């Protein structure tokens, strides 16, 4: 881990670290190229096919791969060298952008060619996002991590503010092919920095998880984490309706406002400027309103923005609307991301954020297609008004699902489970494993004990158990047996590493009701072989 420089509390302190600084500058250039490409792709489609459905499919093609591949991408980022993942994905995106530049320059790029290569760029983005988020803690000290994450967001918003305006001017002066070519070149810096980075090899006592198993563990964690499910639900409902802005803005700019590519880029630049302003105001707004209230007000503001986009027909006024849209958009995205980060322990952070991206961009892809089709059938204005109404209705319906802030949680590894005592060494892949814990509980405490055990159930299932049960002895009152099943011995040993300090508190509350002279008895059982050594089936009892 790099040493923390003096004055690490400053927002800019991570830039004193050469590797982080080089990657940040390279990522800024790459993000700017992405926004320039976005303008070129949207504008080219309006020339190839003026149908709002086809224009909406450009955004769908870019975001659908994140929905399709986010989960395997998150698992891949956790189990293989993240540097190599990023090198391959950056190379793929550079190649796709270069091919689109060549074909559009030659005049042979049709609507489906544009969508196919945009989809390839989306695949690269899908596998880049979890790996990129996961390497940031490797580049800076723990004290600089918050500043590094804030700088990443600032870089994205700076690119959002400048890139679309540059893209509009470039498309107007030269053509869409120039925007695609510049995007292809923008990946060079990231590739060069990653190629020079000598990432230390990861050392672990246990073998790396298999991709499919890692994906299952990530989904299992999300399934049994109510706070994380709230983030998913709130973000999905917002983005499905909010995607109408991104899907239909090229149509509004060209056919409703009568703007050229330069004007369209300027509108997106206003949106980016609003995002930068929103990011700047975000800390004080969060302190004064709280995370959940801030997200609620921002959702309401974005719903109003969608209605204004439907009715405003003056370019200058639309620019002001785009500033509001950018501020609300970045505030919501940051609020959702902060809530997800706050409840995810380090061992599953990549996969948990991948599921978040899957839900978010799945909503973006489906919403872009739906609102493009709605505009093609009923018109742009009714589609935007319907999206506005849907956004406000979803806010009212989900108001009771509050975003978690992580206050009171300690997600540091606890490692308080002792190493299991075995009669002989167990093969890591042998399984399944049955773990039992025996409790003796006073009659007057049974109701509270069972409630505490239900909280513990979520911990067991989040951390790797595939089944959990609590049994009560019918012969001896107050005797309970907790059982949970884990797929393999290696996965159970990973459970030992995954428990957090907060999980330990949940476990201690359940154990506080135990009244036995000795601590609760923990026993491990491994599945017996299906056949005996002699080759015959096991004998049946009786």
XYZ file of C-alpha atoms in Angstrom:
542
model
C 0.000 0.000 0.000
C 1.443 3.405 -0.931
C 2.381 5.614 1.956
C -0.052 8.337 2.733
C 1.362 11.766 1.929
C 1.225 14.602 4.355
C -2.018 16.477 4.251
C -3.945 13.389 3.198
C -7.224 15.048 4.306
C -7.178 17.198 1.150
C -9.407 16.239 -1.768
C -6.373 16.469 -4.061
C -3.903 14.512 -1.922
C -4.226 11.222 -3.888
C -2.849 13.017 -6.953
C 0.519 13.177 -5.174
C 0.806 9.408 -5.710
C 2.340 8.895 -9.182
C 0.422 5.752 -10.151
C -2.953 7.074 -9.038
C -2.254 10.438 -10.695
C -1.318 8.809 -14.005
C -4.412 6.588 -14.000
C -6.674 9.484 -13.023
C -5.419 11.676 -15.865
C -5.631 8.783 -18.333
C -9.159 7.938 -17.143
C -10.200 11.579 -17.525
C -9.078 11.520 -21.166
C -10.815 8.174 -21.733
C -14.067 9.365 -20.144
C -13.971 12.470 -22.298
C -13.560 10.245 -25.361
C -16.570 8.194 -24.244
C -18.794 11.256 -24.060
C -17.524 12.472 -27.429
C -18.376 9.027 -28.840
C -21.834 9.199 -27.233
C -22.621 12.420 -29.096
C -21.318 10.976 -32.373
C -23.299 7.745 -32.025
C -26.580 9.452 -31.152
C -26.185 11.969 -33.951
C -25.148 9.376 -36.528
C -28.245 7.312 -35.767
C -30.514 10.312 -36.362
C -28.944 10.476 -39.846
C -29.139 6.732 -40.518
C -32.647 6.280 -39.092
C -34.735 9.143 -37.665
C -36.966 6.666 -35.785
C -37.028 7.462 -32.047
C -36.931 3.716 -31.400
C -33.610 3.305 -33.240
C -32.159 6.380 -31.512
C -33.239 4.973 -28.147
C -31.609 1.645 -28.995
C -28.188 3.352 -29.135
C -28.318 3.914 -25.379
C -29.830 0.457 -24.901
C -26.953 -1.160 -26.859
C -24.400 0.656 -24.705
C -25.990 -0.254 -21.376
C -27.493 -3.716 -22.043
C -24.082 -5.482 -21.775
C -23.688 -4.196 -18.236
C -27.002 -5.838 -17.420
C -25.909 -9.077 -19.100
C -22.311 -9.284 -17.875
C -22.045 -7.247 -14.677
C -22.238 -10.267 -12.368
C -19.580 -12.407 -14.108
C -17.485 -9.242 -14.440
C -17.695 -8.645 -10.682
C -16.742 -12.251 -9.954
C -13.871 -12.037 -12.452
C -12.589 -8.894 -10.742
C -12.486 -10.767 -7.424
C -10.760 -13.963 -8.564
C -8.230 -12.992 -11.291
C -5.631 -10.267 -11.812
C -7.626 -7.040 -12.167
C -4.827 -5.390 -14.122
C -5.081 -8.014 -16.869
C -8.880 -7.667 -16.935
C -8.526 -3.923 -17.495
C -5.890 -4.341 -20.201
C -8.148 -6.676 -22.179
C -11.267 -4.551 -21.761
C -9.545 -1.292 -22.705
C -8.115 -2.992 -25.788
C -11.551 -4.283 -26.790
C -13.133 -0.848 -26.506
C -10.318 0.810 -28.465
C -10.731 -1.746 -31.254
C -14.520 -1.293 -31.398
C -14.229 2.500 -31.550
C -11.552 2.299 -34.274
C -13.704 -0.070 -36.363
C -16.697 2.269 -36.046
C -14.542 5.234 -37.058
C -13.290 3.412 -40.177
C -16.729 2.189 -41.254
C -18.464 5.538 -40.717
C -15.652 7.364 -42.552
C -16.098 4.956 -45.497
C -19.865 5.485 -45.405
C -20.602 1.782 -44.869
C -21.861 1.951 -41.266
C -25.563 1.160 -41.151
C -27.909 1.329 -38.150
C -27.238 -2.269 -37.074
C -23.480 -1.887 -37.526
C -23.603 1.135 -35.237
C -25.650 -0.783 -32.666
C -23.369 -3.860 -32.847
C -20.147 -1.935 -32.275
C -21.812 0.185 -29.593
C -22.767 -3.112 -27.928
C -19.099 -4.201 -28.089
C -18.114 -0.968 -26.348
C -20.747 -1.718 -23.719
C -19.240 -5.177 -23.143
C -15.883 -3.544 -22.464
C -17.508 -1.116 -20.046
C -19.301 -3.978 -18.267
C -16.057 -5.812 -17.502
C -14.152 -2.596 -16.750
C -16.436 -1.114 -14.088
C -16.100 -3.667 -11.230
C -12.356 -4.166 -11.776
C -11.738 -0.411 -11.896
C -13.661 0.208 -8.683
C -11.825 -2.654 -6.987
C -8.287 -1.437 -7.762
C -8.697 2.028 -6.225
C -7.946 0.825 -2.642
C -4.744 -0.756 -4.021
C -3.501 2.593 -5.342
C -3.975 4.801 -2.266
C -3.757 4.536 1.508
C -6.936 3.952 3.571
C -6.850 7.573 4.682
C -6.914 8.763 1.066
C -9.605 6.390 -0.167
C -12.546 8.767 0.290
C -10.665 11.532 -1.526
C -9.721 9.122 -4.316
C -13.344 8.079 -4.819
C -14.426 11.717 -4.825
C -11.758 12.556 -7.400
C -12.962 9.718 -9.611
C -16.454 11.189 -9.539
C -15.087 14.660 -10.213
C -13.156 13.359 -13.232
C -16.253 11.703 -14.676
C -18.270 14.900 -14.243
C -15.530 17.070 -15.738
C -15.572 14.786 -18.781
C -19.367 14.954 -18.835
C -19.233 18.753 -18.818
C -16.579 19.163 -21.541
C -16.852 16.010 -23.675
C -20.340 16.514 -25.168
C -19.563 20.099 -26.208
C -16.334 18.982 -27.868
C -18.165 16.061 -29.456
C -20.858 18.323 -30.870
C -18.280 20.712 -32.347
C -16.245 17.832 -33.788
C -19.278 16.115 -35.348
C -20.443 19.426 -36.815
C -17.017 20.340 -38.239
C -15.738 16.928 -39.394
C -18.356 14.232 -38.918
C -19.237 11.389 -36.530
C -16.240 9.320 -37.673
C -13.904 11.882 -36.084
C -15.655 11.433 -32.712
C -15.207 7.652 -32.919
C -11.547 7.954 -33.913
C -10.807 10.325 -31.043
C -12.468 7.897 -28.628
C -10.265 5.064 -29.916
C -7.164 7.174 -29.273
C -8.395 8.137 -25.774
C -7.843 4.574 -24.511
C -4.114 4.773 -25.216
C -3.207 6.518 -21.978
C -4.986 3.973 -19.762
C -3.386 1.089 -21.669
C 0.095 2.592 -21.274
C -0.276 3.190 -17.527
C -1.670 -0.294 -16.914
C 1.077 -1.897 -19.003
C 3.751 -0.213 -16.851
C 2.071 -1.045 -13.535
C 3.715 -3.954 -11.745
C 0.871 -5.078 -9.527
C 2.044 -7.242 -6.573
C 0.757 -10.823 -6.809
C -2.065 -11.680 -4.445
C -1.303 -14.237 -1.748
C -4.112 -16.193 -0.125
C -4.289 -19.213 2.154
C -7.278 -20.602 0.259
C -7.536 -21.199 -3.487
C -9.363 -18.571 -5.518
C -13.088 -19.037 -5.895
C -14.390 -20.387 -9.192
C -16.263 -17.830 -11.287
C -19.640 -19.579 -11.067
C -19.291 -20.116 -7.314
C -18.206 -16.509 -6.804
C -21.229 -15.294 -8.774
C -23.528 -17.464 -6.655
C -21.956 -16.103 -3.461
C -22.524 -12.540 -4.636
C -26.174 -13.149 -5.519
C -26.712 -14.995 -2.225
C -25.296 -12.074 -0.285
C -27.571 -9.562 -2.008
C -30.589 -11.819 -1.537
C -30.100 -11.855 2.233
C -29.072 -8.194 2.689
C -32.279 -6.095 3.054
C -30.412 -2.770 3.049
C -28.754 -3.630 -0.256
C -32.036 -4.771 -1.784
C -33.483 -1.356 -0.932
C -30.699 0.333 -2.898
C -31.404 -1.958 -5.859
C -35.140 -1.294 -5.791
C -34.839 2.470 -5.428
C -32.199 2.791 -8.136
C -34.045 0.482 -10.567
C -37.307 2.409 -10.222
C -35.541 5.721 -10.750
C -33.386 4.720 -13.696
C -36.187 3.000 -15.619
C -38.105 6.273 -15.839
C -35.068 8.563 -15.831
C -33.557 6.799 -18.859
C -36.186 8.550 -20.992
C -34.013 11.678 -20.876
C -30.944 9.938 -22.314
C -32.921 7.930 -24.869
C -34.925 10.842 -26.276
C -32.622 13.840 -25.870
C -31.074 13.480 -29.387
C -34.593 13.477 -30.880
C -35.655 16.491 -28.781
C -32.528 18.442 -29.739
C -32.691 17.747 -33.460
C -36.397 17.602 -34.271
C -38.090 19.540 -31.455
C -35.537 22.314 -30.887
C -34.057 22.326 -34.401
C -30.459 22.234 -33.135
C -27.382 21.074 -34.996
C -24.780 18.736 -33.509
C -23.013 21.667 -31.821
C -26.193 22.694 -30.034
C -26.870 19.117 -28.926
C -23.365 18.869 -27.526
C -23.853 22.182 -25.714
C -27.021 20.850 -24.054
C -25.160 17.778 -22.833
C -22.389 20.089 -21.661
C -24.968 21.949 -19.558
C -26.014 18.618 -18.080
C -22.379 17.872 -17.241
C -21.917 21.312 -15.689
C -24.958 20.691 -13.523
C -23.440 17.390 -12.442
C -20.191 19.108 -11.432
C -22.164 21.689 -9.437
C -24.213 18.919 -7.831
C -21.072 17.019 -6.839
C -19.655 20.211 -5.312
C -22.819 20.850 -3.261
C -23.411 17.217 -2.358
C -21.479 17.087 0.971
C -23.274 20.045 2.545
C -26.668 18.920 1.188
C -26.122 15.445 2.631
C -25.178 16.925 6.015
C -28.253 19.137 6.144
C -30.862 16.772 4.650
C -29.515 13.276 5.248
C -28.871 10.678 2.572
C -32.413 9.347 2.214
C -34.127 12.746 2.105
C -31.544 14.026 -0.375
C -32.242 11.067 -2.676
C -35.991 11.687 -2.372
C -35.775 15.379 -3.239
C -33.430 14.622 -6.140
C -35.825 12.006 -7.528
C -38.646 14.542 -7.379
C -36.502 17.156 -9.123
C -35.588 14.738 -11.909
C -39.252 13.855 -12.390
C -39.957 17.585 -12.810
C -37.068 17.842 -15.282
C -38.616 15.151 -17.486
C -41.859 17.133 -17.631
C -39.966 20.346 -18.468
C -38.050 18.628 -21.276
C -41.430 17.668 -22.731
C -42.769 21.233 -22.808
C -39.782 23.616 -23.092
C -38.974 24.656 -26.662
C -36.406 27.426 -26.179
C -32.762 26.243 -26.384
C -31.578 28.613 -23.650
C -34.325 27.486 -21.275
C -33.570 23.868 -22.139
C -29.946 24.510 -21.167
C -31.124 25.607 -17.711
C -33.273 22.480 -17.455
C -30.224 20.367 -18.334
C -28.257 21.987 -15.495
C -30.999 20.898 -13.075
C -31.012 17.428 -14.630
C -27.261 17.055 -14.161
C -27.389 18.125 -10.518
C -30.233 15.734 -9.694
C -28.662 12.893 -11.668
C -25.242 12.982 -9.988
C -26.819 13.435 -6.547
C -28.945 10.326 -7.019
C -26.175 8.192 -8.463
C -23.817 9.184 -5.659
C -26.481 8.574 -2.992
C -27.249 5.085 -4.276
C -23.569 4.243 -4.633
C -22.732 5.518 -1.154
C -25.543 3.473 0.387
C -24.385 0.320 -1.419
C -20.769 0.867 -0.384
C -21.820 1.501 3.211
C -23.388 -1.949 3.689
C -20.936 -4.095 1.662
C -17.962 -5.751 3.402
C -14.711 -5.918 1.474
C -14.899 -9.617 0.544
C -18.053 -9.146 -1.533
C -17.776 -5.496 -2.515
C -16.894 -6.149 -6.156
C -19.742 -8.608 -6.624
C -22.234 -6.540 -4.654
C -21.454 -3.459 -6.720
C -21.665 -5.607 -9.853
C -25.220 -6.615 -8.914
C -25.972 -2.944 -8.308
C -24.623 -2.115 -11.771
C -26.627 -4.987 -13.237
C -29.855 -3.608 -11.806
C -29.008 -0.016 -12.642
C -27.961 -0.525 -16.240
C -30.621 -3.167 -16.797
C -33.105 -0.436 -15.952
C -31.281 1.943 -18.272
C -31.283 -0.521 -21.185
C -34.910 -1.590 -20.789
C -36.069 1.952 -20.105
C -34.276 3.338 -23.166
C -35.963 0.748 -25.388
C -39.389 1.238 -23.787
C -39.361 5.036 -23.964
C -37.981 4.987 -27.514
C -40.830 2.684 -28.546
C -43.372 4.826 -26.660
C -42.117 7.957 -28.427
C -42.278 6.217 -31.803
C -45.887 5.193 -31.143
C -47.343 8.170 -29.292
C -44.842 11.009 -29.727
C -41.895 12.374 -27.766
C -43.892 14.720 -25.522
C -46.376 12.082 -24.230
C -43.511 9.628 -23.628
C -41.586 12.154 -21.529
C -44.697 13.166 -19.568
C -45.461 9.501 -18.868
C -41.896 8.957 -17.664
C -42.195 12.010 -15.400
C -45.446 10.755 -13.871
C -44.002 7.270 -13.399
C -40.925 8.631 -11.654
C -42.983 10.640 -9.161
C -45.374 7.733 -8.548
C -42.480 5.342 -7.858
C -41.028 7.856 -5.392
C -44.316 7.940 -3.465
C -44.698 4.143 -3.462
C -41.132 3.498 -2.266
C -40.843 6.353 0.238
C -40.907 3.892 3.157
C -37.826 2.032 1.844
C -35.095 4.180 3.364
C -31.506 4.151 2.139
C -29.005 2.850 4.691
C -26.032 5.008 5.645
C -23.968 2.289 7.322
C -24.108 4.155 10.636
C -23.380 1.753 13.475
C -21.955 -0.930 11.165
C -18.392 -2.207 11.505
C -17.580 -4.226 8.389
C -13.969 -5.007 9.327
C -13.192 -8.755 9.381
C -13.769 -10.213 12.835
C -11.978 -13.576 12.462
C -13.268 -14.695 15.846
C -14.186 -18.239 14.839
C -11.523 -20.715 15.999
C -10.010 -23.128 13.489
C -12.089 -26.329 13.318
C -10.601 -29.360 15.095
C -10.468 -32.313 12.684
C -9.452 -35.932 13.138
C -7.778 -35.816 9.707
C -7.109 -33.173 7.087
C -10.145 -32.518 4.871
C -9.962 -31.976 1.129
C -10.868 -28.378 0.370
C -13.366 -29.277 -2.348
C -15.067 -32.011 -0.313
C -18.638 -31.283 0.621
C -21.257 -30.416 1.397
C -20.473 -29.487 5.002
C -23.076 -29.528 7.752
C -22.365 -27.320 10.773
C -24.458 -27.702 13.914
C -24.567 -25.489 17.013
C -26.367 -26.731 20.154
C -28.022 -24.256 22.560
C -29.785 -24.577 25.920
C -32.261 -21.754 26.516
C -34.448 -20.864 29.498
C -38.192 -21.123 28.834
C -38.813 -17.409 29.412
C -36.124 -16.469 26.853
C -37.237 -18.691 24.002
C -39.182 -16.038 22.052
C -36.294 -13.543 22.186
C -33.806 -16.291 21.353
C -35.712 -17.308 18.230
C -35.929 -13.654 17.096
C -32.168 -13.294 17.593
C -31.563 -16.503 15.656
C -33.559 -15.171 12.699
C -31.152 -12.237 12.559
C -28.264 -14.707 12.723
C -29.874 -16.697 9.900
C -29.322 -13.748 7.526
C -25.639 -13.636 8.492
C -25.144 -17.373 7.873
C -26.878 -17.248 4.485
C -25.102 -14.046 3.399
C -21.692 -15.466 4.228
C -21.986 -18.773 2.379
C -24.622 -21.134 3.791
C -27.033 -22.566 1.230
C -29.523 -23.752 3.838
C -30.241 -22.823 7.460
C -32.605 -24.378 10.011
C -33.362 -24.173 13.720
C -34.712 -27.300 15.465
C -36.238 -27.691 18.934
C -35.809 -30.878 20.938
C -39.268 -32.244 21.764
C -37.962 -34.492 24.546
C -35.926 -31.902 26.466
C -37.381 -28.401 26.855
C -35.179 -25.454 25.925
C -32.742 -27.479 23.804
C -32.245 -26.076 20.278
C -30.044 -27.149 17.397
C -28.964 -24.666 14.731
C -27.826 -26.226 11.441
C -26.459 -24.690 8.281
C -25.194 -26.335 5.113
C -22.210 -25.100 3.094
C -21.230 -26.360 -0.363
C -17.618 -27.346 0.432
C -14.968 -27.331 3.120
C -13.164 -24.489 1.334
C -16.359 -22.415 1.316
C -16.805 -23.008 5.060
C -13.235 -21.839 5.691
C -14.080 -18.739 3.657
C -16.981 -18.162 6.063
C -14.370 -17.836 8.802
C -12.783 -14.966 6.828
C -16.034 -13.250 5.864
C -17.527 -12.583 9.301
C -17.461 -8.896 10.219
C -17.358 -7.204 13.614
C -21.065 -6.353 13.235
C -21.807 -10.004 12.405
C -20.019 -10.959 15.611
C -22.412 -8.741 17.566
C -25.419 -10.514 16.017
C -23.902 -13.891 16.904
C -23.103 -12.802 20.453
C -26.676 -11.670 21.037
C -27.988 -15.081 19.992
C -25.423 -16.852 22.179
C -26.247 -14.636 25.161
C -29.422 -16.687 25.689
C -27.449 -19.930 26.056
C -27.646 -21.234 29.634
C -25.418 -24.309 29.421
C -22.353 -24.786 31.631
C -20.133 -24.869 28.525
C -20.327 -22.693 25.389
C -22.683 -23.860 22.609
C -21.280 -27.047 21.095
C -20.208 -26.602 17.442
C -19.864 -29.744 15.299
C -18.756 -30.169 11.692
C -19.948 -32.987 9.433
C -18.636 -33.699 5.930
C -20.751 -35.658 3.470
C -19.785 -39.323 3.421
C -18.654 -40.827 0.073
C -21.513 -42.159 -2.028
C -19.795 -45.554 -2.272
C -17.575 -47.507 0.051
C -14.018 -48.303 -0.904
C -15.027 -51.818 -1.939
C -17.254 -50.399 -4.658
C -20.589 -51.611 -3.302
C -23.398 -49.398 -2.080
C -23.651 -48.599 1.636
C -25.666 -51.136 3.583
C -29.180 -50.169 4.610
C -30.154 -50.126 8.284
C -32.235 -53.040 9.473
